[in-house]
Coordinates of C-alpha atoms in Angstrom, one line a residue:
X17 CA 212.1 -69.3 76.8
X18 CA 209.9 -68.4 74.1
X19 CA 206.3 -69.8 73.4
X20 CA 207.5 -71.8 70.5
X21 CA 210.3 -73.1 72.7
X22 CA 207.9 -74.3 75.4
X23 CA 205.9 -75.6 72.6
X24 CA 208.7 -77.6 71.2
X25 CA 209.8 -79.0 74.2
X26 CA 206.0 -80.5 75.6
X27 CA 205.2 -82.0 71.9
X28 CA 208.5 -84.0 72.0
X29 CA 207.6 -85.3 75.5
X30 CA 204.5 -85.8 74.8
X31 CA 205.5 -88.0 71.4
X32 CA 207.8 -89.6 73.2
X33 CA 206.2 -90.6 76.2
X34 CA 202.5 -91.8 74.2
X35 CA 204.9 -94.1 71.9
X36 CA 205.9 -95.9 75.3
X37 CA 203.1 -95.7 77.1
X38 CA 201.5 -97.5 73.4
X39 CA 204.2 -100.2 73.5
X40 CA 203.8 -101.2 77.3
X41 CA 200.0 -101.5 76.7
X42 CA 200.4 -103.8 73.6
X43 CA 201.6 -106.1 76.5
X44 CA 198.4 -105.8 78.5
X45 CA 200.3 -103.8 81.3
X46 CA 198.5 -102.1 84.2
X47 CA 200.5 -98.5 83.6
X48 CA 198.1 -97.0 81.0
X49 CA 198.4 -94.3 78.3
X50 CA 197.4 -91.1 80.6
X51 CA 199.6 -92.1 83.3
X52 CA 203.2 -92.5 81.1
X53 CA 201.8 -89.3 78.9
X54 CA 201.2 -87.4 82.3
X55 CA 204.4 -88.4 83.6
X56 CA 206.1 -87.2 80.5
X57 CA 204.2 -84.3 80.3
X58 CA 204.8 -83.3 84.5
X59 CA 208.8 -84.1 84.2
X60 CA 209.0 -81.3 81.5
X61 CA 207.4 -79.2 83.4
X62 CA 209.2 -79.6 86.7
X63 CA 212.9 -79.3 84.7
X64 CA 211.7 -76.3 83.6
X65 CA 210.4 -74.7 86.2
X66 CA 213.4 -76.4 87.8
X67 CA 215.8 -73.9 85.3
X68 CA 213.1 -70.8 85.5
X69 CA 213.7 -70.8 89.4
X70 CA 217.3 -71.0 89.2
X71 CA 217.8 -68.4 86.5
X72 CA 215.6 -65.8 87.7
X73 CA 215.4 -66.0 91.5
X74 CA 217.6 -63.2 93.2
X75 CA 219.5 -65.7 95.5
X76 CA 222.0 -68.1 94.0
X77 CA 219.5 -71.5 93.0
X78 CA 220.4 -74.9 92.7
X79 CA 218.2 -76.4 89.5
X80 CA 219.2 -79.9 90.4
X81 CA 217.0 -79.8 93.8
X82 CA 213.9 -80.2 91.8
X83 CA 215.2 -82.4 89.3
X84 CA 216.1 -84.6 92.7
X85 CA 212.7 -84.6 93.7
X86 CA 211.4 -86.0 90.8
X87 CA 213.5 -89.1 90.7
X88 CA 212.7 -89.5 94.3
X89 CA 209.3 -89.3 93.4
X90 CA 209.3 -91.6 90.3
X91 CA 210.7 -94.6 92.7
X92 CA 207.8 -95.0 94.4
X93 CA 205.7 -94.5 91.5
X94 CA 207.4 -97.0 89.8
X95 CA 207.5 -99.3 93.0
X96 CA 203.5 -99.6 92.5
X97 CA 203.8 -100.9 89.2
X98 CA 205.5 -104.2 90.5
X99 CA 203.3 -107.1 91.1
X100 CA 204.1 -110.3 92.7
X101 CA 201.9 -113.1 91.3
X102 CA 202.3 -116.6 92.8
X103 CA 206.1 -117.4 92.1
X104 CA 206.4 -114.4 89.4
X105 CA 207.8 -111.1 89.7
X106 CA 205.8 -108.7 87.3
X107 CA 206.0 -104.9 86.0
X108 CA 210.1 -104.2 86.5
X109 CA 210.3 -103.4 83.0
X110 CA 207.5 -101.3 83.4
X111 CA 208.7 -99.7 86.3
X112 CA 211.9 -99.3 84.4
X113 CA 210.2 -97.5 81.7
X114 CA 208.5 -95.2 84.4
X115 CA 211.6 -94.4 85.2
X116 CA 212.9 -93.5 81.5
X117 CA 209.9 -91.5 80.4
X118 CA 210.6 -89.2 83.5
X119 CA 214.5 -89.0 82.4
X120 CA 212.9 -88.1 78.9
X121 CA 211.2 -85.8 79.9
X122 CA 213.0 -83.8 81.8
X123 CA 215.7 -83.9 79.3
X124 CA 213.3 -82.3 76.8
X125 CA 212.1 -79.6 79.7
X126 CA 216.1 -79.2 79.8
X127 CA 216.1 -78.5 75.8
X128 CA 218.6 -81.4 75.4
X129 CA 216.6 -82.7 72.8
X130 CA 219.4 -84.7 70.9
X131 CA 220.3 -87.0 74.3
X132 CA 216.3 -87.4 75.0
X133 CA 215.9 -88.5 71.3
X134 CA 219.0 -91.0 71.3
X135 CA 217.7 -92.2 74.9
X136 CA 213.8 -92.4 73.2
X137 CA 215.6 -94.7 70.3
X138 CA 217.9 -96.8 72.2
X139 CA 214.8 -97.3 74.5
X140 CA 212.3 -98.8 71.9
X141 CA 214.9 -100.9 70.5
X142 CA 215.6 -102.7 73.4
X143 CA 211.7 -103.1 74.2
X144 CA 211.3 -104.4 70.4
X145 CA 214.5 -106.4 70.0
X146 CA 215.9 -107.7 73.4
X147 CA 212.4 -109.4 74.1
X148 CA 212.4 -111.6 71.4
X149 CA 215.9 -111.9 71.7
X150 CA 215.6 -113.1 75.7
X151 CA 212.8 -115.3 74.9
X152 CA 215.2 -117.1 72.3
X153 CA 218.3 -117.5 74.1
X154 CA 216.0 -118.4 77.4
X155 CA 212.4 -119.8 76.5
X156 CA 212.0 -121.0 79.8
X157 CA 211.2 -118.1 82.0
X158 CA 207.9 -118.7 84.1
X159 CA 208.4 -120.2 87.6
X160 CA 206.0 -122.8 88.4
X161 CA 205.3 -125.9 90.7
X162 CA 204.9 -129.5 89.2
X163 CA 203.6 -131.4 91.8
X164 CA 203.0 -135.2 91.0
X165 CA 201.6 -138.0 93.0
X166 CA 202.4 -141.7 92.4
X167 CA 202.7 -144.7 94.0
X168 CA 205.7 -145.4 96.4
X169 CA 207.1 -148.3 94.8
X170 CA 206.0 -147.4 91.4
X171 CA 208.2 -143.8 91.5
X172 CA 210.3 -143.2 88.0
X173 CA 212.1 -140.1 88.7
X174 CA 213.7 -140.5 85.6
X175 CA 210.6 -140.6 83.3
X176 CA 209.0 -137.9 85.0
X177 CA 212.4 -135.5 84.4
X178 CA 212.5 -136.8 80.8
X179 CA 209.0 -135.4 80.2
X180 CA 209.5 -132.5 81.4
X181 CA 212.7 -131.7 79.8
X182 CA 211.1 -132.9 76.3
X183 CA 208.5 -130.0 76.9
X184 CA 211.3 -127.2 77.4
X185 CA 210.7 -127.2 81.5
X186 CA 214.1 -126.6 83.5
X187 CA 213.8 -128.4 86.9
X188 CA 215.5 -125.9 89.7
X189 CA 214.7 -127.9 92.8
X190 CA 212.4 -131.1 93.9
X191 CA 211.3 -132.4 97.1
X192 CA 209.4 -135.4 97.8
X193 CA 206.7 -136.3 100.8
X194 CA 205.5 -139.7 101.8
X195 CA 201.9 -140.7 102.6
X196 CA 202.2 -143.8 104.8
X197 CA 198.4 -143.9 105.2
X198 CA 197.5 -144.4 101.2
X199 CA 201.6 -145.4 100.5
X200 CA 201.6 -142.9 98.4
X201 CA 204.9 -139.9 97.1
X202 CA 204.1 -136.1 96.1
X203 CA 206.8 -135.1 94.1
X204 CA 207.1 -131.4 94.3
X205 CA 209.1 -129.9 91.5
X206 CA 210.0 -126.0 90.9
X207 CA 210.6 -125.4 87.6
X208 CA 211.0 -122.6 84.9
X209 CA 208.4 -122.9 82.0
X210 CA 208.6 -121.4 78.5
X211 CA 205.7 -118.7 77.7
X212 CA 204.0 -121.2 75.0
X213 CA 203.5 -124.8 76.8
X214 CA 201.3 -127.4 75.6
X215 CA 200.2 -128.4 79.0
X216 CA 197.1 -130.6 77.6
X217 CA 199.8 -133.0 76.0
X218 CA 202.3 -132.4 79.2
X219 CA 199.5 -134.1 81.2
X220 CA 198.6 -136.6 78.7
X221 CA 202.6 -137.6 78.6
X222 CA 202.2 -138.0 82.2
X223 CA 199.2 -140.0 82.1
X224 CA 200.3 -142.3 79.6
X225 CA 204.4 -143.0 80.6
X226 CA 203.9 -142.5 84.3
X227 CA 202.5 -145.4 86.1
X228 CA 201.0 -145.6 89.3
X229 CA 200.5 -141.8 88.6
X230 CA 197.5 -140.7 90.8
X231 CA 197.7 -136.9 90.5
X232 CA 199.5 -134.5 88.4
X233 CA 199.1 -130.6 88.8
X234 CA 201.0 -127.5 87.9
X235 CA 200.7 -124.4 89.3
X236 CA 202.5 -120.5 90.0
X237 CA 201.9 -120.9 93.9

């Protein structure tokens, strides 16, 4: 392997990793640019090292051993990017990109430029098109709790559900709690809400259209 060949492999790995890192950072994710670039470069080096040991060792070498170790280590790193925030889980896509960046880096280190380039291109297409497609097909994606307290005799579940459906909210479950001392009912809805929702208007609609409303709360835990 010549110096030129080494430089090409590291350069391609750097470019691919850097662009993927920029895409993640543009979505305000915790994984930084340096992290993904270092991940891609180190995977490239380890892939080259694995091939070098297999080709130059006096004993029979297995070039897949280091690759298997890299994949195991990347699994732990990807797990650290997954965060649970209230009822929602974030970081799954970032964890997948960490794994993909490592795979692209190892492919560059092995000299598989075309497979690495195809994987990079497909990954970028998925990141920039599938997100919009998914939000268009499934606009309600965030899990939240809607807690409504009303007078017991004035409960109107139909009106509440109509208001939430009007704002694009999908209801998954509902529980009710009766407060004997105050003669109030507390209805707790588990719902899916759109990314862009006019919360102020939602509260205003409940205030105007729900008779006997005592309190309204929307939260993610």
